[in-house]
Every structure is written in structure tokens, then in C-alpha cells.
Coordinates of N, CA and C in Angstrom, one line a residue:
X1261 N -24.8 -123.3 118.3 CA -26.0 -122.8 118.9 C -26.9 -122.1 117.9
X1262 N -26.3 -121.4 117.0 CA -27.2 -120.7 116.0 C -27.9 -121.7 115.1
X1263 N -27.3 -122.9 114.8 CA -28.0 -123.9 114.0 C -29.2 -124.4 114.7
X1264 N -29.1 -124.6 116.0 CA -30.2 -125.0 116.8 C -31.3 -124.0 116.8
X1265 N -31.0 -122.8 117.1 CA -32.0 -121.7 117.1 C -32.6 -121.6 115.7
X1266 N -31.8 -121.6 114.7 CA -32.4 -121.5 113.3 C -33.4 -122.6 113.0
X1267 N -33.0 -123.9 113.4 CA -33.9 -125.0 113.1 C -35.2 -124.9 113.9
X1268 N -35.1 -124.4 115.2 CA -36.3 -124.3 116.0 C -37.2 -123.1 115.4
X1269 N -36.5 -122.1 114.9 CA -37.3 -120.9 114.4 C -38.0 -121.4 113.1
X1270 N -37.3 -122.1 112.2 CA -37.9 -122.6 111.0 C -39.1 -123.5 111.4
X1271 N -39.0 -124.4 112.4 CA -40.1 -125.2 112.8 C -41.2 -124.5 113.3
X1272 N -41.0 -123.4 114.1 CA -42.1 -122.7 114.8 C -42.7 -121.8 113.7
X1273 N -41.9 -121.1 112.9 CA -42.5 -120.2 111.9 C -43.4 -120.9 110.9
X1274 N -43.0 -122.1 110.5 CA -43.8 -122.7 109.5 C -44.6 -123.9 110.0
X1275 N -45.2 -123.7 111.2 CA -45.9 -124.9 111.8 C -47.2 -125.2 111.0
X1276 N -47.8 -124.2 110.4 CA -49.0 -124.5 109.6 C -48.6 -125.2 108.3
X1277 N -47.6 -124.7 107.7 CA -47.1 -125.4 106.5 C -46.6 -126.8 106.8
X1278 N -46.0 -127.0 107.9 CA -45.5 -128.3 108.3 C -46.7 -129.3 108.5
X1279 N -47.8 -128.8 109.1 CA -48.9 -129.6 109.3 C -49.6 -129.9 108.0
X1280 N -49.7 -128.9 107.1 CA -50.3 -129.2 105.8 C -49.5 -130.1 104.9
X1281 N -48.2 -130.0 105.0 CA -47.4 -130.7 104.1 C -47.0 -132.1 104.7
X1282 N -47.4 -132.3 106.0 CA -47.0 -133.6 106.7 C -45.5 -133.7 106.8
X1283 N -44.8 -132.6 107.0 CA -43.3 -132.6 107.1 C -42.9 -132.5 108.5
X1284 N -43.7 -132.9 109.5 CA -43.3 -132.8 110.9 C -42.1 -133.7 111.2
X1285 N -42.0 -134.9 110.7 CA -40.9 -135.7 111.0 C -39.6 -135.1 110.4
X1286 N -39.7 -134.5 109.3 CA -38.5 -133.9 108.7 C -37.9 -132.8 109.6
X1287 N -38.8 -131.9 110.1 CA -38.3 -130.9 111.0 C -37.9 -131.4 112.4
X1288 N -38.6 -132.4 112.8 CA -38.1 -133.1 114.1 C -36.7 -133.6 113.9
X1289 N -36.4 -134.2 112.8 CA -35.1 -134.8 112.5 C -34.1 -133.7 112.5
X1290 N -34.4 -132.5 111.9 CA -33.5 -131.4 111.9 C -33.1 -130.9 113.3
X1291 N -34.2 -130.7 114.1 CA -34.0 -130.3 115.5 C -33.2 -131.3 116.3
X1292 N -33.6 -132.6 116.1 CA -32.9 -133.7 116.9 C -31.4 -133.7 116.5
X1293 N -31.1 -133.6 115.2 CA -29.7 -133.6 114.8 C -28.9 -132.4 115.4
X1294 N -29.5 -131.3 115.4 CA -28.9 -130.1 116.0 C -28.6 -130.3 117.5
X1295 N -29.6 -130.8 118.2 CA -29.5 -131.1 119.6 C -28.4 -132.1 119.9
X1296 N -28.3 -133.2 119.1 CA -27.3 -134.2 119.2 C -25.9 -133.6 119.0
X1297 N -25.8 -132.8 118.0 CA -24.5 -132.2 117.7 C -24.0 -131.3 118.9
X1298 N -25.0 -130.5 119.4 CA -24.7 -129.7 120.5 C -24.3 -130.5 121.8
X1299 N -25.0 -131.6 122.0 CA -24.7 -132.4 123.1 C -23.3 -133.0 123.0
X1300 N -23.0 -133.5 121.8 CA -21.6 -134.0 121.6 C -20.5 -133.0 121.8
X1301 N -20.7 -131.8 121.4 CA -19.8 -130.7 121.7 C -19.6 -130.4 123.1
X1302 N -20.7 -130.4 123.9 CA -20.7 -130.2 125.3 C -20.0 -131.3 126.0
X1303 N -20.2 -132.6 125.6 CA -19.4 -133.7 126.2 C -17.9 -133.6 125.9
X1304 N -17.6 -133.2 124.7 CA -16.1 -133.0 124.4 C -15.5 -131.9 125.3
X1305 N -16.2 -130.8 125.5 CA -15.8 -129.8 126.3 C -15.6 -130.2 127.8
X1306 N -16.6 -131.0 128.3 CA -16.5 -131.5 129.6 C -15.4 -132.4 129.8
X1307 N -15.1 -133.3 128.8 CA -14.0 -134.2 128.9 C -12.7 -133.5 129.0
X1308 N -12.5 -132.5 128.1 CA -11.3 -131.7 128.1 C -11.1 -131.0 129.4
X1309 N -12.1 -130.4 129.9 CA -12.0 -129.6 131.2 C -11.6 -130.6 132.4
X1310 N -12.3 -131.7 132.4 CA -12.0 -132.7 133.5 C -10.6 -133.2 133.3
X1311 N -10.2 -133.6 132.1 CA -8.9 -134.2 131.9 C -7.8 -133.2 132.3
X1312 N -7.9 -132.0 131.8 CA -6.8 -131.0 132.1 C -6.8 -130.6 133.6
X1313 N -8.0 -130.6 134.2 CA -8.1 -130.3 135.6 C -7.4 -131.4 136.5
X1314 N -7.7 -132.6 136.1 CA -7.0 -133.7 136.8 C -5.5 -133.8 136.6
X1315 N -5.2 -133.5 135.3 CA -3.7 -133.5 135.0 C -3.0 -132.5 135.7
X1316 N -3.5 -131.2 135.8 CA -2.9 -130.2 136.6 C -2.8 -130.6 138.1
X1317 N -3.8 -131.2 138.6 CA -3.8 -131.6 140.0 C -2.7 -132.6 140.3
X1318 N -2.6 -133.6 139.4 CA -1.6 -134.7 139.5 C -0.2 -134.1 139.4
X1319 N 0.0 -133.2 138.4 CA 1.3 -132.6 138.2 C 1.7 -131.7 139.5
X1320 N 0.8 -131.0 140.0 CA 1.1 -130.2 141.2 C 1.4 -131.1 142.4
X1321 N 0.7 -132.2 142.5 CA 1.1 -133.2 143.6 C 2.5 -133.8 143.4
X1322 N 2.7 -134.1 142.2 CA 4.1 -134.7 141.9 C 5.2 -133.6 142.1
X1323 N 4.9 -132.4 141.7 CA 5.9 -131.3 141.8 C 6.1 -131.1 143.3
X1324 N 5.1 -131.1 144.1 CA 5.2 -130.9 145.6 C 6.0 -132.0 146.2
X1325 N 5.8 -133.2 145.8 CA 6.5 -134.3 146.3 C 8.0 -134.2 146.0
X1326 N 8.3 -133.9 144.7 CA 9.7 -133.8 144.3 C 10.4 -132.7 145.0
X1327 N 9.6 -131.6 145.2 CA 10.2 -130.4 145.9 C 10.5 -130.7 147.3
X1328 N 9.6 -131.5 148.0 CA 9.9 -131.9 149.4 C 11.0 -132.9 149.5
X1329 N 11.1 -133.8 148.5 CA 12.2 -134.7 148.6 C 13.6 -134.0 148.4
X1330 N 13.6 -133.1 147.4 CA 14.9 -132.4 147.1 C 15.2 -131.5 148.3
X1331 N 14.2 -130.8 148.8 CA 14.3 -129.9 150.0 C 14.8 -130.7 151.2
X1332 N 14.2 -131.9 151.4 CA 14.6 -132.7 152.6 C 16.1 -133.2 152.4
X1333 N 16.5 -133.4 151.2 CA 17.9 -133.8 151.0 C 18.8 -132.6 151.3
X1334 N 18.4 -131.4 150.8 CA 19.2 -130.3 151.1 C 19.3 -129.9 152.6
X1335 N 18.2 -130.2 153.3 CA 18.2 -130.0 154.8 C 19.2 -131.0 155.4
X1336 N 19.1 -132.2 154.9 CA 20.0 -133.3 155.4 C 21.5 -132.9 155.2
X1337 N 21.8 -132.3 154.1 CA 23.2 -131.9 153.8 C 23.5 -130.6 154.6
X1338 N 22.6 -129.9 155.1 CA 22.8 -128.7 155.8 C 22.9 -127.4 155.0
X1339 N 22.4 -127.5 153.8 CA 22.5 -126.3 152.9 C 21.3 -125.3 153.1
X1340 N 20.2 -125.8 153.7 CA 19.1 -125.0 154.0 C 18.4 -125.4 155.2
X1341 N 17.3 -124.7 155.6 CA 16.6 -125.1 156.8 C 15.2 -125.7 156.4
X1342 N 14.6 -126.3 157.4 CA 13.3 -126.9 157.2 C 12.3 -125.8 156.9
X1343 N 12.4 -124.7 157.6 CA 11.4 -123.6 157.4 C 11.5 -123.0 156.0
X1344 N 12.6 -122.9 155.4 CA 12.7 -122.4 154.0 C 12.1 -123.4 153.0
X1345 N 12.3 -124.7 153.3 CA 11.7 -125.7 152.4 C 10.2 -125.6 152.4
X1346 N 9.7 -125.5 153.6 CA 8.2 -125.4 153.8 C 7.7 -124.1 153.2
X1347 N 8.4 -123.0 153.4 CA 7.9 -121.8 152.8 C 8.0 -121.8 151.3
X1348 N 9.0 -122.4 150.8 CA 9.1 -122.5 149.3 C 8.0 -123.4 148.7
X1349 N 7.7 -124.5 149.4 CA 6.7 -125.4 148.9 C 5.3 -124.7 149.0
X1350 N 5.1 -123.9 150.0 CA 3.9 -123.1 150.1 C 3.8 -122.0 149.0
X1351 N 4.9 -121.5 148.6 CA 5.0 -120.5 147.6 C 4.7 -121.1 146.2
X1352 N 5.0 -122.4 146.1 CA 4.8 -123.1 144.8 C 3.3 -123.1 144.5
X1353 N 2.5 -123.1 145.5 CA 1.0 -123.0 145.2 C 0.7 -121.7 144.5
X1354 N 1.4 -120.6 144.8 CA 1.1 -119.3 144.2 C 1.5 -119.3 142.7
X1355 N 2.3 -120.2 142.3 CA 2.7 -120.4 140.9 C 1.6 -121.3 140.2
X1356 N 1.2 -122.3 140.9 CA 0.2 -123.3 140.4 C -1.2 -122.7 140.2
X1357 N -1.6 -121.9 141.2 CA -3.0 -121.4 141.1 C -3.4 -120.6 139.9
X1358 N -2.6 -119.7 139.5 CA -2.9 -118.9 138.3 C -3.0 -119.8 137.0
X1359 N -2.1 -120.8 137.0 CA -2.2 -121.7 135.8 C -3.5 -122.5 135.8
X1360 N -3.9 -123.0 136.9 CA -5.2 -123.7 136.9 C -6.4 -122.8 136.6
X1361 N -6.3 -121.5 137.0 CA -7.4 -120.6 136.8 C -7.5 -120.2 135.3
X1362 N -6.3 -120.3 134.6 CA -6.4 -120.0 133.1 C -7.0 -121.2 132.4
X1363 N -6.7 -122.4 132.9 CA -7.3 -123.6 132.2 C -8.7 -123.8 132.5

């Protein structure tokens, strides 16, 4: 961000010099390059945020499915009740939510 601000400041401060020296294209290129670099960084950030957000959602869905399958099997064997499996799967969200808030 500081490069962009600096290049805009240079362009604005020296506008008379730029007009006299016919260096307008030079300063436009500096500003355009700074904007393109900033745009690329923002795209990378957006990609990373979307990728990890979707990955966490997929892992949570997979974890819930595995938890319900194992819980269903334990209910079938008589080791636990359906209510405890449902309560535990609901509590699993309390583990998942802080992780997604940190990401």
C-alpha cells in the first residue's frame, strides 16, 4: 500500500514538472504497476480465504458424517444412546466454530 501511496504522491507533487518534461506516461506506468501488484496480492488473499473456508467446511461435514456413523454403530451395539450421539455431534460444532473464526 505504501508503494501505491508513494507513487501517487510523487505524481501529484510533481505534476507541473511532469507536464513540462512530458513524463506523464512514465508516472502513469509507475501507478499502474503499483495498482496491478496490489490487485494481484488481493486476489491471492481472496483465493486463500475461500480455499481454507471451503476446506474447513468440507472437513466439518466429513467429521460429522464419520461421527454419526461411528455413533450409530455404537448405538446398534448398545454401548450408548441416540441422545448422547446427537448431543456429542452438536458439541462438535463448538470445537469447529473457533477454528473457523481464527482462519
